């Protein structure tokens, strides 16, 4: 390798990419171009890099988000006066350290003071702990960027030979690369001052202000447009990285933060360097490739977007200058197709070279060019940044031993900003993270997983990503152990045997109450036996199917027991289904017979199956034996078949065995401490497997089952009367129904089992007092429920679904069935004693959904892929997120409908809610919120205001439809297919023309000239018109001066339209008026103006 190639290899990645691009284009060497020293000392425009910082300061002037504190511990005899003189020389040498920012003619400019005294406050301290506390306080004091200096220096003295030197500098005038120049110059100035000699420092050829002027001249015209075009194409339809958070994301970006630092294993450095040499890439590419893969693992996305800082010092004349040069670029990775790690490295190298060769565009200009969808809860374009830097040695002061001391401002500019620092022997990984989103444990666990993945990937770079583990052995075993529920001996018996044992124990006690008519265990058993003998005569036996299409009466329960006693499996039918669907199900199941009554005969007759019309068989059944039939069914025979909808439109029958039901009931008997004194409500349709819990938790315990008839199920008042009058102790109701009930009326109720769909914390808190509430999870394929969480106390968010029940397993896996770390979304994959046999007559689907257990812990050796998206908390409990295939995308932003529904459900008065996507006639996609109070119409303006405080604007539905009640299916869940389309006119925005003088001034005299646009309507979005954050700050400054009001940028960002701002302006102005002034103003206004003002007040 030639000396030139060696030097090229040592260059940072961004400089190497830029130099290669210049060489390919035949450009002049960068060292021959660039800024030149300016003439004059007047104000200078901000650089493009500085503009976003100025905007942020206007938004959050009291936050130290862009402060850069760094501290050194100095051990040895320090010459304090020499240090003070060195600092004075440093400030005199670097203009950026004499710079502040102010407004001139409504435009921010840099003002450079000709000289500036240096105040180095010396603080006496008694202990290291005191110094640490003082450093923490000092680091969190914000700067006023209008008031110089934009730095502070503190010297904390522990002893005459032990000091802490703190520099705290605002990012507006400084960046990380500037530290190298600062400590080098300071060391030389200190040496010279201590020894009474002239410092050996060459004069700086240019200053930061010269760069600012040059940048604005150079980055314009064709050059800027070419960069804009490249970046628009590169980031077209770029997704938001959905990295899982520990807490719900605030509706507005916050900057509360903390820092974490740890060392990666030494063997990782050797592995990365070895692989880099072997395949001819830089370690930067390998570290970055590994980070991108971890983003894919945590987000579940193949299209990954992260930020990466670019030193942005393209000219050698800038390398010794302090100032804010650094620029954030956007790296976008395509990780689709399960590539090998080597392939990812190659893709990364290409991405990095292409990105950095187009890296001259400042981040603010990049946002203007790309115009990403605005989301107030996230930083634009990327939320997670990653950097790799070489170790910068600390300041070298003559005769002093210097060490770096960690400091932090308590803020975070991004969701996470990761940085790797390499010193040749050890790689340190640091993270600044948002504490409103993440716990320290999550960050530490990610760092460990990242290191482990890289170690494994470097060892086997030709291996597909899906085969490379990111968990070390200890964490892998810990995560797997969370998936195992408690163990108990499996009961190999049948439902019939268990029921008949209860009959023997409690024959004369009441088993069933329907419409206030009680039936004893003995009588219920005799009636079931008579029907069972008749079914056996018809050919019923194990392997046969008998369907049930009956009204909610005692015959329904009798028939369930009779079919089981015959040895056959029962198949519930929904009589309200179309006849063709009933026939399709009966044909697929090859049902031997259908048990029905005369009122429903016609609904099932077309299927051509043998009918047993119960209300026409009185004499025949009375003559049948009432003794227990000789049981021929075993624990492994099918007990029931429930058909569920399929993605293809063809219903699929789920086969549940007797043993599964018996063991499920045994688990809930233990969990809920069920006794014969309990009274269980039977509310669920037989087509819904909650009915299995209701019927058999009562009848296999010796308790009472109160079966609600249709009139009681359809009337909230009658249902409440039944529960109250009967002293119900155990319920399992859909949340949509529970929201309509009054829990304080049920004194006897002690067990509330909720499942089937997500529910709000408000519901938990309403129902919790005086009873035990459980959140249950379980698809039809797992015998009612197999994951459960008891929810005591008060909740602020929807509870997790919990941990697996006895003799069950529940894993959170990626698409390749590998365990994912805690906090990472994955598919819920379950197994255990309750697992279904499979799907009737659907061997291919059964093979697809029921897979072999790769971990060897599931009873029966099989797992079921639920298709549900979940994540684990750090203690192993599972949180339900939603269906993997039911996320929607609105205007380029991914939205989980369940999160929007939860926000609406928290609004007072909402009893039922559903949110669905809807596409209008123009092809525009919207969210529609369907709500019902069950009583009065809801105040939609108040609901929107409520959501604005909880959800990002893009997640608030465009339309709301208030219904008397939401349509429900037979399972008690919202029937989403029956929801009506919204009326487009109901969601129309304000008229385009100004209606008040304030709106006219805003549109025609302030916003129009600023945007150079004469066609602005009062409902138009400022940013959709081409405005940017810098112009927004200028706009608000102009409005405040023109109208003498106090509007903040935060107010504007909530709804950036003239009508919204006019309402705030008028409201503030009227607050300051006397009564006479207010009356005079109202008298001078037209009716339309008055109405417009009132609308502004109501917004």
XYZ file of N, CA and C in Angstrom, residues 89-90 92-94 181 183-193 197-205 320:
81
model
N -6.138 34.217 26.265
C -5.570 34.104 24.924
C -6.426 33.260 24.005
N -7.032 32.245 24.580
C -7.899 31.361 23.788
C -9.101 32.128 23.255
N -9.331 35.341 22.845
C -8.869 36.329 21.877
C -8.573 35.683 20.522
N -8.131 34.414 20.521
C -7.735 33.727 19.295
C -8.950 33.262 18.482
N -10.011 32.839 19.141
C -11.162 32.249 18.451
C -12.372 33.172 18.535
N -9.177 21.401 18.805
C -8.471 22.675 18.615
C -8.353 23.427 19.933
N -8.301 22.311 23.164
C -7.355 21.786 24.157
C -5.919 21.908 23.664
N -5.716 21.801 22.351
C -4.358 21.966 21.809
C -3.886 23.401 22.003
N -4.729 24.361 21.676
C -4.343 25.766 21.833
C -4.172 26.120 23.305
N -5.081 25.636 24.151
C -5.005 25.955 25.572
C -3.714 25.415 26.187
N -3.330 24.208 25.797
C -2.092 23.621 26.321
C -0.887 24.473 25.951
N -0.837 24.928 24.698
C 0.303 25.731 24.259
C 0.295 27.102 24.934
N -0.871 27.708 25.071
C -0.949 29.009 25.732
C -0.576 28.894 27.212
N -0.964 27.818 27.856
C -0.604 27.592 29.264
C 0.900 27.396 29.396
N 1.490 26.607 28.504
C 2.941 26.376 28.548
C 3.705 27.694 28.387
N 3.243 28.479 27.405
C 3.940 29.742 27.155
C 3.791 30.696 28.335
N 2.587 30.792 28.874
C 2.367 31.699 30.002
C 3.136 31.275 31.235
N 7.105 32.770 27.790
C 7.556 32.812 26.395
C 6.343 33.024 25.506
N 6.601 33.294 24.235
C 5.530 33.469 23.269
C 4.983 32.108 22.865
N 3.679 31.975 22.729
C 3.107 30.686 22.309
C 3.446 30.374 20.859
N 3.668 29.115 20.583
C 3.994 28.662 19.230
C 2.699 28.274 18.519
N 1.949 29.288 18.127
C 0.669 29.063 17.458
C 0.598 29.896 16.187
N 0.344 29.226 15.062
C 0.188 29.950 13.804
C -1.127 30.720 13.815
N -1.140 31.851 13.146
C -2.360 32.647 13.082
C -3.434 31.881 12.315
N -4.667 31.957 12.822
C -5.762 31.265 12.147
C -6.062 31.957 10.818
N -6.124 31.181 9.715
C -6.355 31.821 8.409
C -7.771 32.374 8.269
N -8.538 23.893 12.494
C -8.071 24.479 13.755
C -9.009 25.559 14.283
